[in-house]
Coordinates of C-alpha atoms (C1' of nucleotides) in Angstrom, one line a residue:
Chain S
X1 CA -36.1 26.3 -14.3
X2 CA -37.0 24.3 -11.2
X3 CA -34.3 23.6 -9.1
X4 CA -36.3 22.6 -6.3
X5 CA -36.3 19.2 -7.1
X6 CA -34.5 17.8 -4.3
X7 CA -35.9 20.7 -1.9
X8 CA -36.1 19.4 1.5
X9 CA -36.1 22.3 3.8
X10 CA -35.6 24.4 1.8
X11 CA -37.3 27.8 2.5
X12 CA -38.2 29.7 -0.6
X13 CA -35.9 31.6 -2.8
X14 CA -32.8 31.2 -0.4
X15 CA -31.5 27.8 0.7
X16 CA -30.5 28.7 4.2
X17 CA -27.5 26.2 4.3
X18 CA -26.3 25.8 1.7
X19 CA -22.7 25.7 2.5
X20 CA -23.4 22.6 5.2
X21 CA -25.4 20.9 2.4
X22 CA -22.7 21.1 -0.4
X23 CA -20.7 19.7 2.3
X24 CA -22.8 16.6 2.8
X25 CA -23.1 16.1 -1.0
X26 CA -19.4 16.2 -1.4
X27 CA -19.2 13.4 1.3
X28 CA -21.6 10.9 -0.4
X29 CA -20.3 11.8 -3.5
X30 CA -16.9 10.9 -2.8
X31 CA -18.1 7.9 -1.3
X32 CA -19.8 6.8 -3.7
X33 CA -17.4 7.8 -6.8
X34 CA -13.9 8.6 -5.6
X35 CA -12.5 12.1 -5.3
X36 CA -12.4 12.7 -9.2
X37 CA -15.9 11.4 -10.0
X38 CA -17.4 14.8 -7.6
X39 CA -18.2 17.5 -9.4
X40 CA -19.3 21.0 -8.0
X41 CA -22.5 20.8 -10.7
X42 CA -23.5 17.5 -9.4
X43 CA -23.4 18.8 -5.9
X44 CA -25.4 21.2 -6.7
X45 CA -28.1 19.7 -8.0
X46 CA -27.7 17.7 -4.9
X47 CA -28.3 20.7 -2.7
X48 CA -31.5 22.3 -5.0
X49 CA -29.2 25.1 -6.4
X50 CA -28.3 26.1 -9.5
X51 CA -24.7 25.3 -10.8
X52 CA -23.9 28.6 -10.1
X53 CA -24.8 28.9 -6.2
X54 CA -22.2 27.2 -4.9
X55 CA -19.5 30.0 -5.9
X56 CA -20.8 32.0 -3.1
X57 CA -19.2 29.7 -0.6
X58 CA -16.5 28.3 -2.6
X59 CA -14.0 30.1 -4.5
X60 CA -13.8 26.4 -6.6
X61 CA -14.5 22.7 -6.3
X62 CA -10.8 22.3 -4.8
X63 CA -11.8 24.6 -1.9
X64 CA -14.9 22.6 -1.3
X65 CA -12.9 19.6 -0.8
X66 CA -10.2 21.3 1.1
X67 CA -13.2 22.3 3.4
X68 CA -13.9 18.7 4.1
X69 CA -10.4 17.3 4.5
X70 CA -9.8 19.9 6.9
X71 CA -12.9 18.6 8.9
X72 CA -12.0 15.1 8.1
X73 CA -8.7 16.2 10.0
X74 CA -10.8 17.1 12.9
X75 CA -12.6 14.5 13.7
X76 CA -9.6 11.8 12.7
X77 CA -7.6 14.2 15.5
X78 CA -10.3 13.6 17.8
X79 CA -10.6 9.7 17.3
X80 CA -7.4 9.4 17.5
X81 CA -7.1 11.4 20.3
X82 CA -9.7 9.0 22.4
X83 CA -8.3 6.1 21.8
X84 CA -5.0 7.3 22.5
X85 CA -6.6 8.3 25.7
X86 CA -3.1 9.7 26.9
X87 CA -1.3 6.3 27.1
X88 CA -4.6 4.5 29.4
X89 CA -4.2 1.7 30.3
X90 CA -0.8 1.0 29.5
X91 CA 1.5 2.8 26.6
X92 CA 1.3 -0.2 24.2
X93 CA -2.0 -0.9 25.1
X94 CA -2.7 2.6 23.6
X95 CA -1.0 2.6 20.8
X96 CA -2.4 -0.2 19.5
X97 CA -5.9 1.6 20.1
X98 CA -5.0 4.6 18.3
X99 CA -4.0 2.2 15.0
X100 CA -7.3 0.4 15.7
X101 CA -8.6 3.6 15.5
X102 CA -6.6 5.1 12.1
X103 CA -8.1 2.1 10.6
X104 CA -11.3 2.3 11.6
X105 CA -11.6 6.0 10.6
X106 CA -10.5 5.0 7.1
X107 CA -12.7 2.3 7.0
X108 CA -16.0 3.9 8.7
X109 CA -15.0 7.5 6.4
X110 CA -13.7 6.7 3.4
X111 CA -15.0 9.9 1.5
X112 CA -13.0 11.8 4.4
X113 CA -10.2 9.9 4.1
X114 CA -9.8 10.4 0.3
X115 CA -10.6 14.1 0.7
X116 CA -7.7 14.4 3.3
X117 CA -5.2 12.0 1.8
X118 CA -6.0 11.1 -1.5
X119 CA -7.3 14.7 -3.0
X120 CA -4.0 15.7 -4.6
X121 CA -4.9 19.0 -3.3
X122 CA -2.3 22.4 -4.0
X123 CA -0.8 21.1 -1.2
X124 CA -0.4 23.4 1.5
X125 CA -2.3 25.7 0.2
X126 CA -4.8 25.9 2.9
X127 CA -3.5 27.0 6.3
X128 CA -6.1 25.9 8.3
X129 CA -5.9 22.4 6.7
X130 CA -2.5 22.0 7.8
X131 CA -3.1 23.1 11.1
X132 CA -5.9 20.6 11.5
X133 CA -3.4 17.9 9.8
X134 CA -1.0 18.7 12.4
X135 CA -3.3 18.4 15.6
X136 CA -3.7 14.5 14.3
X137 CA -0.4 14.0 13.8
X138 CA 0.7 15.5 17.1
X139 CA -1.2 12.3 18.7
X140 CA 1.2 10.3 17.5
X141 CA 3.9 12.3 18.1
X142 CA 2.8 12.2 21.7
X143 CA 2.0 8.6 21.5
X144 CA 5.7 7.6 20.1
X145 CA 7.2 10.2 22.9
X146 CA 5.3 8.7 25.8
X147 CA 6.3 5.1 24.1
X148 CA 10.2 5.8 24.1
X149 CA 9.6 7.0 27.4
X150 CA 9.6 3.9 28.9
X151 CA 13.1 3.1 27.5
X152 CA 16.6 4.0 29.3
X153 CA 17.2 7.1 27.8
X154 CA 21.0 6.1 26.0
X155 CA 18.9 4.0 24.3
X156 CA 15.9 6.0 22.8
X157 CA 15.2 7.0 19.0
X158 CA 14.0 9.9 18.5
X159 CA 10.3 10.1 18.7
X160 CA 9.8 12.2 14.9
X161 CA 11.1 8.5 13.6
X162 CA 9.0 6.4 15.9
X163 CA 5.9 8.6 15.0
X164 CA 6.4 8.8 11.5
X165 CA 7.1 4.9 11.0
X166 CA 3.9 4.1 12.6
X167 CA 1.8 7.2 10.7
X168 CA 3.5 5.2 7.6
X169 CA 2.4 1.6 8.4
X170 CA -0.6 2.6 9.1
X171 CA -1.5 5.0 5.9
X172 CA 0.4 2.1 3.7
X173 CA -2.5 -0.7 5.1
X174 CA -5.2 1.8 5.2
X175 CA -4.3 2.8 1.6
X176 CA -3.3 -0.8 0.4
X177 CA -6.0 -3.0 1.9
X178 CA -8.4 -0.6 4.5
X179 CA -11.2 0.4 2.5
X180 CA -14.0 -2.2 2.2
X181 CA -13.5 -1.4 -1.6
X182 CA -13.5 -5.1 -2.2
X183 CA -11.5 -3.6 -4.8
X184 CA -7.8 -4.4 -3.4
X185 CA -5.7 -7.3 -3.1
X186 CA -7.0 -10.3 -0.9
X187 CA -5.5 -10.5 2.4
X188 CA -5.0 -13.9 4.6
X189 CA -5.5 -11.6 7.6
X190 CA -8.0 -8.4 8.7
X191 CA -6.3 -4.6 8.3
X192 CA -6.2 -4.5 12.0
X193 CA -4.4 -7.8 12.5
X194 CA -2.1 -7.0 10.1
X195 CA -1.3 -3.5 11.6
X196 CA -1.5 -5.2 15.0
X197 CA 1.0 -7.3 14.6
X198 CA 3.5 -4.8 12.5
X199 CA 3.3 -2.3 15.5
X200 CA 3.8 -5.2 17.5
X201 CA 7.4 -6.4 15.8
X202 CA 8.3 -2.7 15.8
X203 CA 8.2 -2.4 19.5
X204 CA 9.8 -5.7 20.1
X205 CA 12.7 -3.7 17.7
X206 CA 12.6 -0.9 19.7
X207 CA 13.2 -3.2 22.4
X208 CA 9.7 -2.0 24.3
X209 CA 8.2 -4.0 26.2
X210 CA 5.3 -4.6 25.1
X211 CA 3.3 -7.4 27.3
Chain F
X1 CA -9.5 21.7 -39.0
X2 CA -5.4 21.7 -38.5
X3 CA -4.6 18.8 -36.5
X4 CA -1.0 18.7 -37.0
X5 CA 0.0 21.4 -34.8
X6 CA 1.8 19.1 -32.5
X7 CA 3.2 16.8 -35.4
X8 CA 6.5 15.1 -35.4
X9 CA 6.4 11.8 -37.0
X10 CA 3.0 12.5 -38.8
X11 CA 2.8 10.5 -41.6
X12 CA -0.2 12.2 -43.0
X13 CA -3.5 10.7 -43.0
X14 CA -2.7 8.3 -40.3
X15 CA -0.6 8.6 -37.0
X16 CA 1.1 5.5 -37.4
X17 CA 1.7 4.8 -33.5
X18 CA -1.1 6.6 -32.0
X19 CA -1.6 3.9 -29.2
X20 CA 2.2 4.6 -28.0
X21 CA 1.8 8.3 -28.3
X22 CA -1.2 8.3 -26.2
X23 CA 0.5 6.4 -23.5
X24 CA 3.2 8.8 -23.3
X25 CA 0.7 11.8 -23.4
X26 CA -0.6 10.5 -20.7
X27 CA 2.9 9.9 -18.5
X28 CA 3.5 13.2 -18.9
X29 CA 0.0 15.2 -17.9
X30 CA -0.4 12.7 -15.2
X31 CA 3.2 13.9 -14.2
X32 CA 2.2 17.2 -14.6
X33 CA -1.3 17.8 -13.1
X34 CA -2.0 14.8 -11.6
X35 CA -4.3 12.4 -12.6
X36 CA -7.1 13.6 -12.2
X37 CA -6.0 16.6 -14.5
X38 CA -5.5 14.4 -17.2
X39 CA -8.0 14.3 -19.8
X40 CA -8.7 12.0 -22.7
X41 CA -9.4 15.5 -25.8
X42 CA -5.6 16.7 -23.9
X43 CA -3.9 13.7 -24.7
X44 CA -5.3 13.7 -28.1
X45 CA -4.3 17.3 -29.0
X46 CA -1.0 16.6 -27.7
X47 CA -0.4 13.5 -29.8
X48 CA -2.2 15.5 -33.3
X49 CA -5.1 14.1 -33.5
X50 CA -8.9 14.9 -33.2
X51 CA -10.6 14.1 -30.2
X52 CA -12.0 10.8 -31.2
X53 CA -8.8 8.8 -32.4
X54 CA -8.2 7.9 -29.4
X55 CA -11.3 5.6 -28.9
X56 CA -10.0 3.4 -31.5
X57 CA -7.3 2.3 -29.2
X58 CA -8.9 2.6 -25.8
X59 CA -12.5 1.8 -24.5
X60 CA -11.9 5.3 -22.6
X61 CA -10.1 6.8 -20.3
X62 CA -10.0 4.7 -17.9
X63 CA -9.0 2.1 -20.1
X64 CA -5.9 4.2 -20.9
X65 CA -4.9 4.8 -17.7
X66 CA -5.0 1.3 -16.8
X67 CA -2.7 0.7 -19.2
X68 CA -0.3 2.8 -18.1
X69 CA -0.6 1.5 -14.3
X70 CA 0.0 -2.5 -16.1
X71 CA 2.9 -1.1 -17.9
X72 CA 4.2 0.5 -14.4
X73 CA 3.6 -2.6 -12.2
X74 CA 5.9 -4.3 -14.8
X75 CA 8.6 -1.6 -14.9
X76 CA 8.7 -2.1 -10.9
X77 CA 8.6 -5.3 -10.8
X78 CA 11.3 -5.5 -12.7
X79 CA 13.3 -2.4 -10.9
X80 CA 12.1 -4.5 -7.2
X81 CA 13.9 -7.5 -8.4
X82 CA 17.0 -6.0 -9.6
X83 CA 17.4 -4.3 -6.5
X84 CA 16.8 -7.5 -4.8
X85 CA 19.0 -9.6 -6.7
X86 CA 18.2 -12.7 -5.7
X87 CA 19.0 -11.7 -1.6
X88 CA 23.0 -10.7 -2.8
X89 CA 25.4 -9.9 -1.1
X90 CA 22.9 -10.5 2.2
X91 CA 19.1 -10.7 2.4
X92 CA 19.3 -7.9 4.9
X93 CA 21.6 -5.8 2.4
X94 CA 19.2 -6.5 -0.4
X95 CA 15.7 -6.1 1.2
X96 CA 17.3 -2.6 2.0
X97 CA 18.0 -2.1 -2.0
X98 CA 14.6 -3.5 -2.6
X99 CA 13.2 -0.4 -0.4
X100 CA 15.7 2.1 -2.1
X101 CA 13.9 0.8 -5.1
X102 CA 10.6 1.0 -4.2
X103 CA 11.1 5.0 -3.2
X104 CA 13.3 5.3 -6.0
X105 CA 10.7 4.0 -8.4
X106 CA 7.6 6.2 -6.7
X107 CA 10.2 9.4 -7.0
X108 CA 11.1 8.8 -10.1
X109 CA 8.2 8.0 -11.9
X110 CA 5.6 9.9 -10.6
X111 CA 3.1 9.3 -13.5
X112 CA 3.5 5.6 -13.5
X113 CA 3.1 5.7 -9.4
X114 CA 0.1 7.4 -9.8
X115 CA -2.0 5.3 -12.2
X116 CA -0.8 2.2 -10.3
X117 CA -1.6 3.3 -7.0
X118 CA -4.1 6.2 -6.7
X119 CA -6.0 6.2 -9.9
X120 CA -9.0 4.9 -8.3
X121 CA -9.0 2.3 -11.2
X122 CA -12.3 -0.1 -11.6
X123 CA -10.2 -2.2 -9.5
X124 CA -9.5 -5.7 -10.5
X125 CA -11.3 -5.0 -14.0
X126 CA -8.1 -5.3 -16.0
X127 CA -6.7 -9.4 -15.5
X128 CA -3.6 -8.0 -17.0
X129 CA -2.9 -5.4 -14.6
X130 CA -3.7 -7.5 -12.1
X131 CA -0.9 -10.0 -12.9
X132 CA 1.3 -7.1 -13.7
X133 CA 1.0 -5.5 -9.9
X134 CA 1.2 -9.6 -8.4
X135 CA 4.6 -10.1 -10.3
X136 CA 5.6 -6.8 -8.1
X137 CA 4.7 -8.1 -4.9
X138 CA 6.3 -11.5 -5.7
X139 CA 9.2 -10.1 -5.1
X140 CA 8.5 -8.8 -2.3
X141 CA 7.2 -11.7 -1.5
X142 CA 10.6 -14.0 -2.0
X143 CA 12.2 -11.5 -0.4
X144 CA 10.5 -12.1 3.0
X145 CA 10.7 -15.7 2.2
X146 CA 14.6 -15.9 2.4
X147 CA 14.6 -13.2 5.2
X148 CA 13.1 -15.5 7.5
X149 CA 14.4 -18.5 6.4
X150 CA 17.6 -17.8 8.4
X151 CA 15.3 -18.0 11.9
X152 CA 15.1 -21.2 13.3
X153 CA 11.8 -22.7 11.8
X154 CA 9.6 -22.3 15.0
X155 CA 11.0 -18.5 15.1
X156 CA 9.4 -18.0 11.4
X157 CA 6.4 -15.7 11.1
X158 CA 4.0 -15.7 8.2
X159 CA 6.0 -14.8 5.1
X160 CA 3.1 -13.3 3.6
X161 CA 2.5 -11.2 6.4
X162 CA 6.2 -9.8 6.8
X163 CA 5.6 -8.8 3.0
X164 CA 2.7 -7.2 3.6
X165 CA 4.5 -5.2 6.1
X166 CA 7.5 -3.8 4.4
X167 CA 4.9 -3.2 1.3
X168 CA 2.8 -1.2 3.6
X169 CA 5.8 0.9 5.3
X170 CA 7.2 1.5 1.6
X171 CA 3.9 2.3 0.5
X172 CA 2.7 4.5 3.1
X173 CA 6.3 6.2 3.2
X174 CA 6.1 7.0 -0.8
X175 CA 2.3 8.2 -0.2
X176 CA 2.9 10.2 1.9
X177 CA 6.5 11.7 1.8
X178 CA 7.9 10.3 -1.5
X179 CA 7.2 12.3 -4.2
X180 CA 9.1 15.4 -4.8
X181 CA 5.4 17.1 -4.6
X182 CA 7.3 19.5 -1.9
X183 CA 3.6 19.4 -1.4
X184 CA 3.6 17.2 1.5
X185 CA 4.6 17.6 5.5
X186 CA 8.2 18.2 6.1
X187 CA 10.6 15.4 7.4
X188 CA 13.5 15.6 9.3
X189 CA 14.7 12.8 7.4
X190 CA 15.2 12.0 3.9
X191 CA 12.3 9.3 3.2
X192 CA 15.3 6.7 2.2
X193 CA 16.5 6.8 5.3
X194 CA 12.9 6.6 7.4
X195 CA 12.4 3.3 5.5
X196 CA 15.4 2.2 6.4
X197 CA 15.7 3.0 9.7
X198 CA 12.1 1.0 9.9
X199 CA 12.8 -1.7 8.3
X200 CA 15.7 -2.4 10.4
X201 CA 13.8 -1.7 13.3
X202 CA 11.4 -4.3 11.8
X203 CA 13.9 -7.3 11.7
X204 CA 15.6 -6.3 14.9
X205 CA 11.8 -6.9 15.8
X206 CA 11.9 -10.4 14.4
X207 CA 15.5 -11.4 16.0
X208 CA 16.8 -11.3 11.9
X209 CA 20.4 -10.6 12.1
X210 CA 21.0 -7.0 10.7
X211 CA 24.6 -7.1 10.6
Chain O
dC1 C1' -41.9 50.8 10.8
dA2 C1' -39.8 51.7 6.3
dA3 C1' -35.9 52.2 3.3
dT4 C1' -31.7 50.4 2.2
dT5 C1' -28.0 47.2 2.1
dC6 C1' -26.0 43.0 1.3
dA7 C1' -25.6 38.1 1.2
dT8 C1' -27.4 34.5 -1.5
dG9 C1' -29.4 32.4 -5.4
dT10 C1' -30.9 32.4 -10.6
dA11 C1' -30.5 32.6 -15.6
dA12 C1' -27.9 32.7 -19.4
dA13 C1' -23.8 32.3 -21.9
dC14 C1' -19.3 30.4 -23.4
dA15 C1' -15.7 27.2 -23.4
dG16 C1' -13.9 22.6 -22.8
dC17 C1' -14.5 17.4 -22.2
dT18 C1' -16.8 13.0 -23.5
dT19 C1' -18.8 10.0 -26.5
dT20 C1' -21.1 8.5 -30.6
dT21 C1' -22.0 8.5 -35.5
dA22 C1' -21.3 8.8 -40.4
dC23 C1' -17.8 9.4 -43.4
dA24 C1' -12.8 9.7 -45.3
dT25 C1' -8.2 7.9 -46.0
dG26 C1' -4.8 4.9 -47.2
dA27 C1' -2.1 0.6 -46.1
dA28 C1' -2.3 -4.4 -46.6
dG29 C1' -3.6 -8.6 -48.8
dC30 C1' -5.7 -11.2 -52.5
Chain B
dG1 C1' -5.4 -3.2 -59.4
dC2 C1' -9.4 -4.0 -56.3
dT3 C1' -11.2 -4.7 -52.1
dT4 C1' -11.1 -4.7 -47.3
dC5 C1' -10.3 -2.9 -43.0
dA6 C1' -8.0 -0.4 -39.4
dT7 C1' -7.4 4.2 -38.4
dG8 C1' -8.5 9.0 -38.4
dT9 C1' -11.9 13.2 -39.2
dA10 C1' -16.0 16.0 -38.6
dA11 C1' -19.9 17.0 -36.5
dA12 C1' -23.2 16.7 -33.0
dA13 C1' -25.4 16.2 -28.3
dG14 C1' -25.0 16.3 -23.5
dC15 C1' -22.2 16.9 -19.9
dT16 C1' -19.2 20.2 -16.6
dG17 C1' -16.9 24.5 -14.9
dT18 C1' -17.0 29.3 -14.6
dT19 C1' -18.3 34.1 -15.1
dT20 C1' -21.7 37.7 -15.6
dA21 C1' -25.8 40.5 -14.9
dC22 C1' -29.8 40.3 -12.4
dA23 C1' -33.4 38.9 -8.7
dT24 C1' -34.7 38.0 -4.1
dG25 C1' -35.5 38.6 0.6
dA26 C1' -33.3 38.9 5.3
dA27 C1' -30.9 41.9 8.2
dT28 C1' -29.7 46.5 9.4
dT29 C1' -30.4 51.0 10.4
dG30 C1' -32.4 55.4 11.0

DNA sequence: CAATTCATGTAAACAGCTTTTACATGAAGC
DNA sequence: GCTTCATGTAAAAGCTGTTTACATGAATTG
């Protein structure tokens, strides 16, 4: 049969990169239909294979999409990490960068975003996915630490809380409202006001100054 | 071919409640694999019948599955205002019971969770479901209403965006740490007590009394 | 350079899911 | 009692997922 259909660069008998190109489909496939609607056949014919090629990089569909979640976590660590920018210009400043910047990566890569939060994937099954998982969280553990920081120190919370309230309102908006979807409720007010303004309340709890 | 395998309350020829028997097939693979691992021929086999009955009750799966996400936004509506009750014994007290409830109802009823919230539905197809998940956040809704209605009336911010908030904090705690999944990150805290903790830091952001 | 090895891809086959179609059953209403 | 109609069955066609034996050709090695 010819499976060349959708050859592009594809060199003869041997597809060259293959794995890379499995990866790609799984990205505009998600994209385009959600995590369930991907199937490892479909991404194959995407790639110019045969439904059986992509076993020899994959041991299943769910590695595949562990695969990308894991370099979803990557680059959301990295993102994160820049708009963080350890703390520049001023701690609260920062902070609200980095949720401008969760936002923004679940906005601008949705199918990453689903692979890496929405996949219902064995868990933590992958080692190297939870390692990458935990390089973007560690932002905002640094980001809460450095935030408390500025506080007398009888009168700090502990920075685990602070982190994880903030990773919280920030996955809750992205997952209610951040996706251009058009497919959630209507808001009287953009994602990143909305988040603005929560993290901004939350400080003003904290008693952080945040002007 | 033997149909009956799984019967109960076969009546013969006809089911005789197929339509309810489909929805609670479905609670319980979506409980069980996810829903993504829950098929329309499984749900069929498990209620007795051959693989098409169940298109005489449902469009498809989809359709199913929607269902059971309407009949979940009105069990939690009606769990959210119990737990509110009408702002008694104190509108901080109850919006606390409101966010028991909310985790409570995500724990709980995993399946139902699920379809409402990360079934990737056809969005707003269903008018029903729709009104279903608004009757939910109504509550929420009063809720913020009577919260800030004891600030002095240049104090009061958006009620609509104060609900958004604790929605997105319950939301984003449930999604990521609620379910019993043991699948997700570790917490130093029981997830009931990180919303709480948040959502008093939340009012203490808004100057709401908390005591 | 030539032979061999090995990763990578194909073809074919089987099983399960989805959906449609024609047909069967039996309960309800006239 | 007869007819009607909702509900279920059987069968079929076209998907997908997965495994198997086999084919290819690039890299390795003597």
């Amino acid at each position: 049969m010819n499976w060349s259909k959708h050859h592009r660069k594809r060199r003869g008998y041997h597809h060259g990169n293959l794995r890379e190109a499995l990866i790609e489909a799984a990205l505009e496939l998600i994209a385009a239909k959600g995590a369930a609607g991907f199937t490892f056949a479909e991404a194959a014919r995407s790639a110019g294979v045969s439904p059986g090629a992509p076993y020899r990089h994959f041991r299943d569909r769910d590695a595949l999409i562990a695969d990308v979640a894991r370099r979803g976590f990557e680059h959301f660590a990295e993102d994160l990490a820049r708009a963080w920018n350890d703390g520049q210009p001023t701690p609260h400043t920062a902070l609200q960068n980095l949720g401008a910047a969760y936002l923004a990566f679940a906005k601008d890569e949705p199918a990453y975003y689903t692979a890496m939060f929405e996949s219902q994937l064995p868990a933590r099954a992958d080692p190297e996915l939870v390692q990458a998982s935990d390089r973007a969280f560690a932002v905002l553990r640094q980001a809460a630490e450095t935030l408390i920081a500025t506080l007398p120190p009888r009168q700090r919370p502990p920075a685990m809380m602070v982190s994880l309230h903030i990773w919280s309102l920030a996955h809750g908006i992205a997952s209610l409202f951040g996706r251009g979807d058009e497919a959630r409720r209507a808001l009287p007010m953009a994602p990143e006001e909305l988040l603005e303004a929560g993290i901004l309340v939350y400080l003003q709890g904290l008693d952080i100054a945040t002007d």
